Amino acid sequence: MTGRVRWILILAVLFLLTTGCDRRGPDGEQVDPREKIVIKFSHVVAEDTPKGQAARRFARLVQERTGGRVEVQVFPNSTLYKDGEEMDALQQGAVQIIAPTTSKLGSLAPQWQLLDLPYLFQNEDEVHRALDGEVGQKLFAALEAHNVHPLAFWDNGFKQMTGSKGPLVHPRDFAGQTFRVMINSRVLEEQFRCLGARATGLPFSDVYGALASGQVDGQENTMSNIYSQRFYEYQPYLTVSNHGYIGYVVLTSATFWRSLPPDIRRIIEETMAEVTLWEREQASRLNDENFRQIKESGKVQVHMQTAEERREWQEALEPLYRNFRPVIGADLLDEVFRLKAARAPGSGRELSE
Ligand code: LMR
């Protein structure tokens, strides 16, 4: 072997060692930074909520399964973007995943307000049958024009009513009070008007302050949000009304999605499907656990809505179904009613009265 050939061989070996085919260490940490895909996942709730926990689990699994090629950075608690900002941030590429409550899409695609109609669903089973079927597909299709790519529906759970002025048992108890509602949903604003109250749309991150200062008298939310945001500290009256549903749509931007290699897209989709099942179980478990903790705080007087009281609320809220039918679309509404009618009696966990 001549000296020149030896040098060429040495250089070739060095080249392979430093830039070799597999740039990843077994711990997934040694990916060439030029190859790394960073996904910023921004959301508005605490880490110990169904969405917070699922976001972290998704991040860990995707990182493991891509050998570190994808790093998902989770930003909880509105630390990066809050309600009203996160959709713009997604569309402009400042973040790659968000998971807003479906209500917050109402200004982008009004059909999504379907899910805000009070007493539309009796339990999670009914919700999943709608969202995992044709209703969910139609809602996803309504987003196509907006450069967003939907990845999944996650649960939070059913909303309860809380207040500071007195027990909220009958519709007349709402008269003259102001309630915080989620932004972008006219259905939610009208819901409180039907109950004789006023509604103020506020980002989630502002709710605690608004309750503490008395800017609003009450609000509606799930047990996990009421507990993790400590709303109960300023809301001594809680009615277990289960009158509406809070769920999330996990979104990425269509531009970003198309830019990903097919193998990464597949891992993300498979992991998302798996985490979605896990998330739904957590949501149900956490809401039960947080309800117990709220009661144990000793700060809240709990009222369990009776069947008769539910009928009173439903009657007061009935006009919403008529008034929003053209906005939401008869096809979507009728499909939900068809599913509910077809549901075998006794299936699904009934919500407590
Ligand atoms: C709210 O604004 O009350 C909720 O949508 C927050 C959330 O993401 O659960």
GROMACS .gro file of C-alpha atoms and ligand atoms in nm:
model
  362
    1MET     CA    1   0.000   0.000   0.000
    2THR     CA    2   0.153   0.331  -0.101
    3GLY     CA    3   0.163   0.617   0.149
    4ARG     CA    4  -0.097   0.805  -0.054
    5VAL     CA    5  -0.346   0.515  -0.051
    6ARG     CA    6  -0.291   0.469   0.325
    7TRP     CA    7  -0.372   0.837   0.382
    8ILE     CA    8  -0.688   0.813   0.174
    9LEU     CA    9  -0.800   0.510   0.380
   10ILE     CA   10  -0.727   0.687   0.710
   11LEU     CA   11  -0.922   0.993   0.596
   12ALA     CA   12  -1.215   0.775   0.482
   13VAL     CA   13  -1.229   0.600   0.821
   14LEU     CA   14  -1.216   0.934   1.002
   15PHE     CA   15  -1.494   1.067   0.781
   16LEU     CA   16  -1.717   0.768   0.858
   17LEU     CA   17  -1.645   0.794   1.230
   18THR     CA   18  -1.734   1.162   1.249
   19THR     CA   19  -2.025   1.186   1.003
   20GLY     CA   20  -2.124   0.819   0.995
   21CYS     CA   21  -2.466   0.699   0.881
   22ASP     CA   22  -2.605   0.674   1.234
   23ARG     CA   23  -2.553   1.004   1.406
   24ARG     CA   24  -2.769   0.907   1.698
   25GLY     CA   25  -2.657   0.770   2.029
   26PRO     CA   26  -2.870   0.503   2.198
   27ASP     CA   27  -3.012   0.770   2.428
   28GLY     CA   28  -3.128   0.974   2.132
   29GLU     CA   29  -2.923   1.270   2.249
   30GLN     CA   30  -2.658   1.276   1.979
   31VAL     CA   31  -2.861   1.380   1.680
   32ASP     CA   32  -2.693   1.624   1.449
   33PRO     CA   33  -2.859   1.956   1.537
   34ARG     CA   34  -2.913   2.019   1.165
   35GLU     CA   35  -3.133   1.709   1.152
   36LYS     CA   36  -3.331   1.778   1.464
   37ILE     CA   37  -3.697   1.877   1.437
   38VAL     CA   38  -3.818   2.092   1.725
   39ILE     CA   39  -4.192   2.101   1.794
   40LYS     CA   40  -4.312   2.369   2.033
   41PHE     CA   41  -4.639   2.257   2.196
   42SER     CA   42  -4.812   2.550   2.362
   43HIS     CA   43  -5.118   2.523   2.586
   44VAL     CA   44  -5.297   2.723   2.853
   45VAL     CA   45  -5.365   2.482   3.140
   46ALA     CA   46  -5.160   2.351   3.432
   47GLU     CA   47  -4.931   2.050   3.396
   48ASP     CA   48  -5.137   1.833   3.630
   49THR     CA   49  -5.448   1.842   3.413
   50PRO     CA   50  -5.553   1.591   3.145
   51LYS     CA   51  -5.416   1.810   2.865
   52GLY     CA   52  -5.100   1.898   3.057
   53GLN     CA   53  -5.018   1.536   3.134
   54ALA     CA   54  -5.099   1.412   2.786
   55ALA     CA   55  -4.883   1.680   2.623
   56ARG     CA   56  -4.587   1.569   2.833
   57ARG     CA   57  -4.646   1.201   2.761
   58PHE     CA   58  -4.674   1.271   2.387
   59ALA     CA   59  -4.347   1.468   2.399
   60ARG     CA   60  -4.161   1.188   2.576
   61LEU     CA   61  -4.291   0.911   2.350
   62VAL     CA   62  -4.223   1.098   2.026
   63GLN     CA   63  -3.870   1.180   2.136
   64GLU     CA   64  -3.806   0.814   2.225
   65ARG     CA   65  -3.964   0.674   1.912
   66THR     CA   66  -3.777   0.903   1.674
   67GLY     CA   67  -3.446   0.835   1.849
   68GLY     CA   68  -3.425   1.202   1.940
   69ARG     CA   69  -3.477   1.331   1.585
   70VAL     CA   70  -3.790   1.507   1.709
   71GLU     CA   71  -3.787   1.709   2.027
   72VAL     CA   72  -4.127   1.822   2.155
   73GLN     CA   73  -4.099   2.116   2.395
   74VAL     CA   74  -4.414   2.167   2.601
   75PHE     CA   75  -4.507   2.516   2.725
   76PRO     CA   76  -4.799   2.492   2.972
   77ASN     CA   77  -4.999   2.758   3.158
   78SER     CA   78  -5.005   3.020   2.877
   79THR     CA   79  -4.631   3.075   2.935
   80LEU     CA   80  -4.571   3.118   2.562
   81TYR     CA   81  -4.909   3.218   2.417
   82LYS     CA   82  -5.249   3.263   2.574
   83ASP     CA   83  -5.602   3.224   2.442
   84GLY     CA   84  -5.652   3.455   2.148
   85GLU     CA   85  -5.280   3.442   2.059
   86GLU     CA   86  -5.203   3.074   2.016
   87MET     CA   87  -5.391   3.024   1.689
   88ASP     CA   88  -5.201   3.310   1.523
   89ALA     CA   89  -4.876   3.172   1.664
   90LEU     CA   90  -4.956   2.834   1.507
   91GLN     CA   91  -5.048   2.979   1.170
   92GLN     CA   92  -4.733   3.192   1.165
   93GLY     CA   93  -4.509   2.900   1.260
   94ALA     CA   94  -4.403   3.035   1.600
   95VAL     CA   95  -4.534   2.712   1.758
   96GLN     CA   96  -4.608   2.380   1.593
   97ILE     CA   97  -4.881   2.228   1.814
   98ILE     CA   98  -5.165   2.379   2.016
   99ALA     CA   99  -5.466   2.210   2.178
  100PRO     CA  100  -5.737   2.471   2.234
  101THR     CA  101  -6.080   2.398   2.371
  102THR     CA  102  -6.309   2.348   2.072
  103SER     CA  103  -6.518   2.651   2.176
  104LYS     CA  104  -6.226   2.878   2.093
  105LEU     CA  105  -6.250   2.783   1.724
  106GLY     CA  106  -6.598   2.935   1.703
  107SER     CA  107  -6.480   3.253   1.530
  108LEU     CA  108  -6.266   3.060   1.278
  109ALA     CA  109  -6.530   2.800   1.192
  110PRO     CA  110  -6.872   2.870   1.351
  111GLN     CA  111  -6.982   2.504   1.313
  112TRP     CA  112  -6.755   2.418   1.604
  113GLN     CA  113  -7.001   2.588   1.841
  114LEU     CA  114  -7.205   2.270   1.809
  115LEU     CA  115  -7.002   2.131   2.098
  116ASP     CA  116  -7.097   2.427   2.319
  117LEU     CA  117  -7.470   2.359   2.312
  118PRO     CA  118  -7.580   2.290   2.668
  119TYR     CA  119  -7.698   1.938   2.752
  120LEU     CA  120  -7.617   1.814   2.403
  121PHE     CA  121  -7.427   1.514   2.538
  122GLN     CA  122  -7.517   1.297   2.837
  123ASN     CA  123  -7.178   1.136   2.887
  124GLU     CA  124  -6.831   1.090   2.735
  125ASP     CA  125  -6.949   0.791   2.535
  126GLU     CA  126  -7.189   1.008   2.336
  127VAL     CA  127  -6.918   1.266   2.286
  128HIS     CA  128  -6.673   1.008   2.151
  129ARG     CA  129  -6.928   0.850   1.919
  130ALA     CA  130  -6.982   1.191   1.759
  131LEU     CA  131  -6.624   1.314   1.750
  132ASP     CA  132  -6.471   0.985   1.639
  133GLY     CA  133  -6.725   0.956   1.356
  134GLU     CA  134  -6.884   1.168   1.088
  135VAL     CA  135  -6.939   1.472   1.312
  136GLY     CA  136  -6.568   1.490   1.394
  137GLN     CA  137  -6.475   1.448   1.026
  138LYS     CA  138  -6.706   1.734   0.925
  139LEU     CA  139  -6.563   1.958   1.195
  140PHE     CA  140  -6.209   1.876   1.080
  141ALA     CA  141  -6.307   1.953   0.719
  142ALA     CA  142  -6.425   2.300   0.827
  143LEU     CA  143  -6.065   2.380   0.923
  144GLU     CA  144  -5.909   2.293   0.589
  145ALA     CA  145  -5.925   2.648   0.458
  146HIS     CA  146  -5.730   2.781   0.757
  147ASN     CA  147  -5.390   2.615   0.717
  148VAL     CA  148  -5.440   2.395   1.022
  149HIS     CA  149  -5.408   2.020   1.033
  150PRO     CA  150  -5.607   1.845   1.310
  151LEU     CA  151  -5.437   1.557   1.489
  152ALA     CA  152  -5.685   1.446   1.758
  153PHE     CA  153  -5.973   1.520   1.991
  154TRP     CA  154  -5.880   1.510   2.358
  155ASP     CA  155  -6.123   1.522   2.650
  156ASN     CA  156  -6.139   1.745   2.946
  157GLY     CA  157  -6.486   1.666   3.070
  158PHE     CA  158  -6.819   1.813   3.167
  159LYS     CA  159  -6.860   2.168   3.292
  160GLN     CA  160  -6.992   2.263   3.632
  161MET     CA  161  -7.124   2.603   3.729
  162THR     CA  162  -6.955   2.806   4.001
  163GLY     CA  163  -7.047   3.138   4.159
  164SER     CA  164  -6.979   3.379   4.440
  165LYS     CA  165  -7.319   3.534   4.507
  166GLY     CA  166  -7.524   3.235   4.620
  167PRO     CA  167  -7.625   2.883   4.520
  168LEU     CA  168  -7.699   2.841   4.146
  169VAL     CA  169  -7.995   2.606   4.159
  170HIS     CA  170  -8.269   2.760   3.941
  171PRO     CA  171  -8.237   2.981   3.632
  172ARG     CA  172  -8.359   3.279   3.836
  173ASP     CA  173  -8.049   3.251   4.056
  174PHE     CA  174  -7.836   3.378   3.764
  175ALA     CA  175  -8.025   3.705   3.724
  176GLY     CA  176  -7.809   4.016   3.703
  177GLN     CA  177  -7.478   3.834   3.756
  178THR     CA  178  -7.176   3.833   3.524
  179PHE     CA  179  -7.013   3.509   3.416
  180ARG     CA  180  -6.683   3.451   3.246
  181VAL     CA  181  -6.710   3.253   2.922
  182MET     CA  182  -6.443   3.112   2.694
  183ILE     CA  183  -6.350   3.340   2.406
  184ASN     CA  184  -6.494   3.311   2.052
  185SER     CA  185  -6.819   3.130   2.131
  186ARG     CA  186  -7.145   3.314   2.078
  187VAL     CA  187  -7.333   3.008   2.199
  188LEU     CA  188  -7.169   3.039   2.540
  189GLU     CA  189  -7.244   3.411   2.560
  190GLU     CA  190  -7.608   3.349   2.468
  191GLN     CA  191  -7.631   3.063   2.715
  192PHE     CA  192  -7.585   3.307   3.003
  193ARG     CA  193  -7.824   3.558   2.849
  194CYS     CA  194  -8.090   3.285   2.838
  195LEU     CA  195  -8.030   3.244   3.211
  196GLY     CA  196  -8.078   3.618   3.270
  197ALA     CA  197  -7.707   3.688   3.327
  198ARG     CA  198  -7.430   3.874   3.145
  199ALA     CA  199  -7.132   3.704   2.980
  200THR     CA  200  -6.773   3.828   2.952
  201GLY     CA  201  -6.529   3.648   2.724
  202LEU     CA  202  -6.187   3.621   2.890
  203PRO     CA  203  -5.870   3.423   2.817
  204PHE     CA  204  -5.819   3.135   3.057
  205SER     CA  205  -5.509   3.297   3.208
  206ASP     CA  206  -5.718   3.597   3.323
  207VAL     CA  207  -5.994   3.402   3.496
  208TYR     CA  208  -5.841   3.366   3.842
  209GLY     CA  209  -5.771   3.741   3.860
  210ALA     CA  210  -6.121   3.825   3.733
  211LEU     CA  211  -6.279   3.606   4.002
  212ALA     CA  212  -6.051   3.741   4.274
  213SER     CA  213  -6.119   4.106   4.186
  214GLY     CA  214  -6.494   4.053   4.144
  215GLN     CA  215  -6.480   4.156   3.775
  216VAL     CA  216  -6.696   3.850   3.718
  217ASP     CA  217  -6.921   3.673   3.968
  218GLY     CA  218  -6.899   3.322   3.833
  219GLN     CA  219  -6.781   3.088   3.562
  220GLU     CA  220  -6.829   2.739   3.419
  221ASN     CA  221  -6.554   2.481   3.398
  222THR     CA  222  -6.444   2.125   3.458
  223MET     CA  223  -6.337   1.999   3.800
  224SER     CA  224  -5.974   1.971   3.688
  225ASN     CA  225  -5.962   2.336   3.579
  226ILE     CA  226  -6.153   2.459   3.884
  227TYR     CA  227  -5.910   2.274   4.107
  228SER     CA  228  -5.577   2.327   3.929
  229GLN     CA  229  -5.638   2.702   3.880
  230ARG     CA  230  -5.774   2.736   4.236
  231PHE     CA  231  -6.093   2.903   4.109
  232TYR     CA  232  -6.270   2.746   4.408
  233GLU     CA  233  -6.090   2.990   4.639
  234TYR     CA  234  -6.322   3.269   4.515
  235GLN     CA  235  -6.619   3.055   4.413
  236PRO     CA  236  -6.790   2.926   4.726
  237TYR     CA  237  -7.090   2.784   4.534
  238LEU     CA  238  -7.054   2.494   4.294
  239THR     CA  239  -7.341   2.325   4.115
  240VAL     CA  240  -7.267   1.984   3.965
  241SER     CA  241  -7.469   2.047   3.653
  242ASN     CA  242  -7.268   1.866   3.383
  243HIS     CA  243  -7.441   2.106   3.147
  244GLY     CA  244  -7.175   2.127   2.879
  245TYR     CA  245  -6.864   1.963   2.750
  246ILE     CA  246  -6.504   2.087   2.731
  247GLY     CA  247  -6.283   1.903   2.486
  248TYR     CA  248  -5.971   1.989   2.291
  249VAL     CA  249  -5.867   1.967   1.933
  250VAL     CA  250  -5.495   1.906   1.892
  251LEU     CA  251  -5.378   2.109   1.594
  252THR     CA  252  -5.063   2.155   1.395
  253SER     CA  253  -5.018   2.383   1.096
  254ALA     CA  254  -5.075   2.231   0.752
  255THR     CA  255  -4.754   2.393   0.624
  256PHE     CA  256  -4.548   2.241   0.904
  257TRP     CA  257  -4.717   1.901   0.864
  258ARG     CA  258  -4.634   1.887   0.493
  259SER     CA  259  -4.271   1.975   0.569
  260LEU     CA  260  -4.222   1.665   0.787
  261PRO     CA  261  -4.068   1.346   0.647
  262PRO     CA  262  -4.331   1.068   0.602
  263ASP     CA  263  -4.174   0.840   0.866
  264ILE     CA  264  -4.193   1.119   1.127
  265ARG     CA  265  -4.554   1.195   1.035
  266ARG     CA  266  -4.639   0.828   1.085
  267ILE     CA  267  -4.474   0.816   1.430
  268ILE     CA  268  -4.653   1.134   1.535
  269GLU     CA  269  -4.990   1.001   1.417
  270GLU     CA  270  -4.949   0.664   1.585
  271THR     CA  271  -4.826   0.817   1.909
  272MET     CA  272  -5.108   1.072   1.905
  273ALA     CA  273  -5.369   0.795   1.866
  274GLU     CA  274  -5.221   0.604   2.158
  275VAL     CA  275  -5.190   0.912   2.382
  276THR     CA  276  -5.549   1.011   2.296
  277LEU     CA  277  -5.685   0.689   2.447
  278TRP     CA  278  -5.467   0.738   2.753
  279GLU     CA  279  -5.566   1.105   2.784
  280ARG     CA  280  -5.937   1.025   2.783
  281GLU     CA  281  -5.894   0.785   3.074
  282GLN     CA  282  -5.689   1.040   3.266
  283ALA     CA  283  -5.949   1.310   3.210
  284SER     CA  284  -6.223   1.106   3.367
  285ARG     CA  285  -6.001   0.994   3.657
  286LEU     CA  286  -5.864   1.345   3.727
  287ASN     CA  287  -6.204   1.511   3.725
  288ASP     CA  288  -6.328   1.262   3.987
  289GLU     CA  289  -6.015   1.309   4.196
  290ASN     CA  290  -6.022   1.689   4.171
  291PHE     CA  291  -6.391   1.698   4.269
  292ARG     CA  292  -6.300   1.510   4.586
  293GLN     CA  293  -6.016   1.757   4.653
  294ILE     CA  294  -6.244   2.058   4.599
  295LYS     CA  295  -6.489   1.918   4.853
  296GLU     CA  296  -6.206   1.845   5.096
  297SER     CA  297  -6.085   2.207   5.072
  298GLY     CA  298  -6.390   2.297   5.282
  299LYS     CA  299  -6.425   2.621   5.083
  300VAL     CA  300  -6.713   2.520   4.860
  301GLN     CA  301  -7.080   2.447   4.911
  302VAL     CA  302  -7.166   2.179   4.656
  303HIS     CA  303  -7.512   2.137   4.508
  304MET     CA  304  -7.592   1.828   4.300
  305GLN     CA  305  -7.842   1.924   4.031
  306THR     CA  306  -8.161   1.716   4.040
  307ALA     CA  307  -8.345   1.585   3.733
  308GLU     CA  308  -8.619   1.841   3.790
  309GLU     CA  309  -8.370   2.129   3.809
  310ARG     CA  310  -8.199   2.005   3.495
  311ARG     CA  311  -8.533   2.022   3.313
  312GLU     CA  312  -8.572   2.384   3.429
  313TRP     CA  313  -8.228   2.476   3.294
  314GLN     CA  314  -8.291   2.290   2.969
  315GLU     CA  315  -8.615   2.474   2.918
  316ALA     CA  316  -8.447   2.812   2.970
  317LEU     CA  317  -8.168   2.716   2.730
  318GLU     CA  318  -8.386   2.562   2.460
  319PRO     CA  319  -8.385   2.876   2.234
  320LEU     CA  320  -8.013   2.820   2.169
  321TYR     CA  321  -8.091   2.508   1.965
  322ARG     CA  322  -8.331   2.699   1.742
  323ASN     CA  323  -8.125   3.015   1.710
  324PHE     CA  324  -7.793   2.850   1.633
  325ARG     CA  325  -7.922   2.577   1.401
  326PRO     CA  326  -7.845   2.784   1.087
  327VAL     CA  327  -7.502   2.885   1.225
  328ILE     CA  328  -7.394   2.534   1.320
  329GLY     CA  329  -7.565   2.356   1.034
  330ALA     CA  330  -7.867   2.128   1.041
  331ASP     CA  331  -7.660   1.835   0.910
  332LEU     CA  332  -7.425   1.837   1.210
  333LEU     CA  333  -7.698   1.881   1.466
  334ASP     CA  334  -7.918   1.612   1.316
  335GLU     CA  335  -7.627   1.370   1.298
  336VAL     CA  336  -7.570   1.413   1.674
  337PHE     CA  337  -7.940   1.354   1.743
  338ARG     CA  338  -7.936   1.047   1.519
  339LEU     CA  339  -7.639   0.903   1.711
  340LYS     CA  340  -7.805   0.972   2.043
  341ALA     CA  341  -8.128   0.804   1.933
  342ALA     CA  342  -7.938   0.500   1.805
  343ARG     CA  343  -7.746   0.462   2.128
  344ALA     CA  344  -7.831   0.138   2.306
  345PRO     CA  345  -8.000   0.207   2.642
  346GLY     CA  346  -7.768   0.160   2.936
  347SER     CA  347  -7.443   0.199   2.740
  348GLY     CA  348  -7.198   0.458   2.863
  349ARG     CA  349  -7.140   0.601   3.207
  350GLU     CA  350  -7.431   0.825   3.298
  351LEU     CA  351  -7.331   1.147   3.464
  352SER     CA  352  -7.444   1.183   3.820
  353GLU     CA  353  -7.745   1.396   3.889
  354LMR     C1  354  -6.108   2.758   2.961
  354LMR     O1  355  -6.072   2.857   2.895
  354LMR     O2  356  -6.180   2.768   3.061
  354LMR     C2  357  -6.062   2.621   2.917
  354LMR     O3  358  -6.084   2.610   2.781
  354LMR     C3  359  -5.918   2.601   2.945
  354LMR     C4  360  -5.870   2.469   2.891
  354LMR     O4  361  -5.788   2.469   2.799
  354LMR     O5  362  -5.914   2.367   2.946
   0.00000   0.00000   0.00000
